[in-house]
């Protein structure tokens, strides 16, 4: 099954032809600010913003130069994986989260209707 994620203006599109390894609800401050291995084909221009992760690791966020939407990212922590913003698939039937991380900065009103692991920080490496 193929899923397509795209930015707000549609210029940056990503086709994914595998199911996600994990669907993670991340509550960290950086993910909140920017409002899981797959087979990927990216199309259209993207710019990269590199930000610091934990322990000097880097994350490379790929965003659309026209509308600014972050569609996917690569992380030093998991070099064989590519992360996607689930919202960019515009699919309300997308698989639900398999874990919730960085709950130490989670908003109090966020709750899950299903049972998943709750981690105060990221998953231990
Ligand atoms: Zn765009
Ligand atoms: Zn995060």
mmCIF file of C-alpha atoms and ligand atoms in Angstrom:
data_model
loop_
_atom_site.group_PDB
_atom_site.id
_atom_site.type_symbol
_atom_site.label_atom_id
_atom_site.label_comp_id
_atom_site.label_asym_id
_atom_site.label_seq_id
_atom_site.Cartn_x
_atom_site.Cartn_y
_atom_site.Cartn_z
ATOM 1 C CA UNK A 1 0.000 0.000 0.000
ATOM 2 C CA UNK A 2 1.306 3.428 -0.939
ATOM 3 C CA UNK A 3 0.739 6.541 1.140
ATOM 4 C CA UNK A 4 1.496 10.075 0.022
ATOM 5 C CA UNK A 5 2.481 12.903 2.336
ATOM 6 C CA UNK A 6 2.712 16.458 1.101
ATOM 7 C CA UNK A 7 3.240 19.994 2.315
ATOM 8 C CA UNK A 8 0.552 22.664 2.461
ATOM 9 C CA UNK A 9 1.182 23.978 -1.088
ATOM 10 C CA UNK A 10 1.745 20.484 -2.598
ATOM 11 C CA UNK A 11 5.216 21.183 -4.075
ATOM 12 C CA UNK A 12 7.020 18.742 -1.768
ATOM 13 C CA UNK A 13 5.532 15.223 -1.992
ATOM 14 C CA UNK A 14 6.714 11.966 -0.481
ATOM 15 C CA UNK A 15 5.434 8.524 -1.441
ATOM 16 C CA UNK A 16 5.806 5.752 1.121
ATOM 17 C CA UNK A 17 5.286 2.098 0.195
ATOM 18 C CA UNK A 18 5.698 0.328 3.527
ATOM 19 C CA UNK A 19 3.936 0.334 6.846
ATOM 20 C CA UNK A 20 5.567 2.341 9.639
ATOM 21 C CA UNK A 21 7.878 0.564 12.119
ATOM 22 C CA UNK A 22 6.517 2.790 14.831
ATOM 23 C CA UNK A 23 4.078 5.633 15.198
ATOM 24 C CA UNK A 24 5.320 7.894 17.964
ATOM 25 C CA UNK A 25 3.421 10.668 19.685
ATOM 26 C CA UNK A 26 6.229 13.031 20.697
ATOM 27 C CA UNK A 27 5.492 15.778 23.219
ATOM 28 C CA UNK A 28 8.988 17.339 23.211
ATOM 29 C CA UNK A 29 9.230 21.085 22.985
ATOM 30 C CA UNK A 30 10.887 21.024 19.544
ATOM 31 C CA UNK A 31 8.123 18.905 17.991
ATOM 32 C CA UNK A 32 5.523 21.139 19.565
ATOM 33 C CA UNK A 33 7.241 24.147 18.075
ATOM 34 C CA UNK A 34 7.306 22.857 14.494
ATOM 35 C CA UNK A 35 3.570 22.155 14.399
ATOM 36 C CA UNK A 36 8.567 6.151 12.144
ATOM 37 C CA UNK A 37 11.948 2.043 8.293
ATOM 38 C CA UNK A 38 10.014 2.982 5.281
ATOM 39 C CA UNK A 39 10.471 2.889 1.495
ATOM 40 C CA UNK A 40 10.413 6.431 0.337
ATOM 41 C CA UNK A 41 10.328 8.465 -2.842
ATOM 42 C CA UNK A 42 10.560 12.228 -2.425
ATOM 43 C CA UNK A 43 9.596 14.676 -5.136
ATOM 44 C CA UNK A 44 9.922 18.446 -5.312
ATOM 45 C CA UNK A 45 12.272 20.945 -3.726
ATOM 46 C CA UNK A 46 13.095 20.808 -0.041
ATOM 47 C CA UNK A 47 15.320 22.754 2.270
ATOM 48 C CA UNK A 48 16.952 21.280 5.332
ATOM 49 C CA UNK A 49 17.005 22.690 8.822
ATOM 50 C CA UNK A 50 19.494 20.932 11.114
ATOM 51 C CA UNK A 51 18.709 21.019 14.791
ATOM 52 C CA UNK A 52 20.387 19.527 17.858
ATOM 53 C CA UNK A 53 19.013 16.346 19.373
ATOM 54 C CA UNK A 54 20.169 14.607 22.537
ATOM 55 C CA UNK A 55 23.847 13.892 23.191
ATOM 56 C CA UNK A 56 25.063 16.036 20.288
ATOM 57 C CA UNK A 57 23.103 14.019 17.731
ATOM 58 C CA UNK A 58 21.527 15.968 14.877
ATOM 59 C CA UNK A 59 18.131 15.924 13.215
ATOM 60 C CA UNK A 60 17.742 17.078 9.613
ATOM 61 C CA UNK A 61 14.256 18.432 9.008
ATOM 62 C CA UNK A 62 13.191 18.611 5.329
ATOM 63 C CA UNK A 63 10.721 21.389 4.686
ATOM 64 C CA UNK A 64 9.084 23.009 1.671
ATOM 65 C CA UNK A 65 10.895 26.255 0.685
ATOM 66 C CA UNK A 66 7.604 27.776 -0.482
ATOM 67 C CA UNK A 67 5.143 27.107 2.338
ATOM 68 C CA UNK A 68 7.510 26.048 5.127
ATOM 69 C CA UNK A 69 5.808 22.750 6.009
ATOM 70 C CA UNK A 70 8.109 20.097 7.509
ATOM 71 C CA UNK A 71 7.226 16.805 5.743
ATOM 72 C CA UNK A 72 10.000 14.410 6.775
ATOM 73 C CA UNK A 73 13.254 14.187 8.719
ATOM 74 C CA UNK A 74 16.380 12.077 9.252
ATOM 75 C CA UNK A 75 17.966 11.562 12.661
ATOM 76 C CA UNK A 76 21.478 10.499 13.689
ATOM 77 C CA UNK A 77 19.782 8.340 16.337
ATOM 78 C CA UNK A 78 18.229 6.034 13.680
ATOM 79 C CA UNK A 79 20.206 6.510 10.445
ATOM 80 C CA UNK A 80 18.298 3.737 8.603
ATOM 81 C CA UNK A 81 14.914 5.304 9.260
ATOM 82 C CA UNK A 82 13.050 8.316 8.006
ATOM 83 C CA UNK A 83 10.497 10.102 10.129
ATOM 84 C CA UNK A 84 7.289 11.608 8.785
ATOM 85 C CA UNK A 85 4.793 14.061 10.107
ATOM 86 C CA UNK A 86 1.687 11.855 10.290
ATOM 87 C CA UNK A 87 -0.487 14.914 9.695
ATOM 88 C CA UNK A 88 1.133 15.368 6.262
ATOM 89 C CA UNK A 89 -0.578 12.154 5.062
ATOM 90 C CA UNK A 90 -4.000 13.683 5.663
ATOM 91 C CA UNK A 91 -5.269 10.191 6.522
ATOM 92 C CA UNK A 92 -7.523 9.889 9.560
ATOM 93 C CA UNK A 93 -7.168 6.097 9.323
ATOM 94 C CA UNK A 94 -3.379 6.229 9.705
ATOM 95 C CA UNK A 95 -2.185 3.647 12.296
ATOM 96 C CA UNK A 96 -2.474 5.041 15.825
ATOM 97 C CA UNK A 97 0.566 5.811 17.994
ATOM 98 C CA UNK A 98 2.500 2.852 19.405
ATOM 99 C CA UNK A 99 4.203 4.896 22.131
ATOM 100 C CA UNK A 100 4.128 8.334 23.691
ATOM 101 C CA UNK A 101 7.458 10.033 24.403
ATOM 102 C CA UNK A 102 8.720 13.179 26.149
ATOM 103 C CA UNK A 103 5.652 13.251 28.357
ATOM 104 C CA UNK A 104 7.566 15.429 30.822
ATOM 105 C CA UNK A 105 6.632 18.343 28.552
ATOM 106 C CA UNK A 106 3.209 16.997 27.483
ATOM 107 C CA UNK A 107 0.189 19.255 27.715
ATOM 108 C CA UNK A 108 -2.122 18.071 30.462
ATOM 109 C CA UNK A 109 -5.173 17.830 28.190
ATOM 110 C CA UNK A 110 -3.550 15.338 25.761
ATOM 111 C CA UNK A 111 -4.880 11.822 26.429
ATOM 112 C CA UNK A 112 -4.967 8.531 24.500
ATOM 113 C CA UNK A 113 -8.004 6.262 24.241
ATOM 114 C CA UNK A 114 -5.814 3.161 23.865
ATOM 115 C CA UNK A 115 -3.104 1.576 25.989
ATOM 116 C CA UNK A 116 0.460 2.523 24.976
ATOM 117 C CA UNK A 117 3.836 2.891 26.721
ATOM 118 C CA UNK A 118 4.248 6.352 28.300
ATOM 119 C CA UNK A 119 7.847 7.595 28.536
ATOM 120 C CA UNK A 120 8.943 10.706 30.420
ATOM 121 C CA UNK A 121 11.723 11.235 27.858
ATOM 122 C CA UNK A 122 12.787 9.551 24.604
ATOM 123 C CA UNK A 123 13.228 5.806 24.219
ATOM 124 C CA UNK A 124 16.484 4.557 25.759
ATOM 125 C CA UNK A 125 19.013 3.923 22.994
HETATM 126 ZN ZN1 LIG B 1 4.825 23.632 0.150
HETATM 127 ZN ZN1 LIG B 2 9.844 15.539 19.642
#
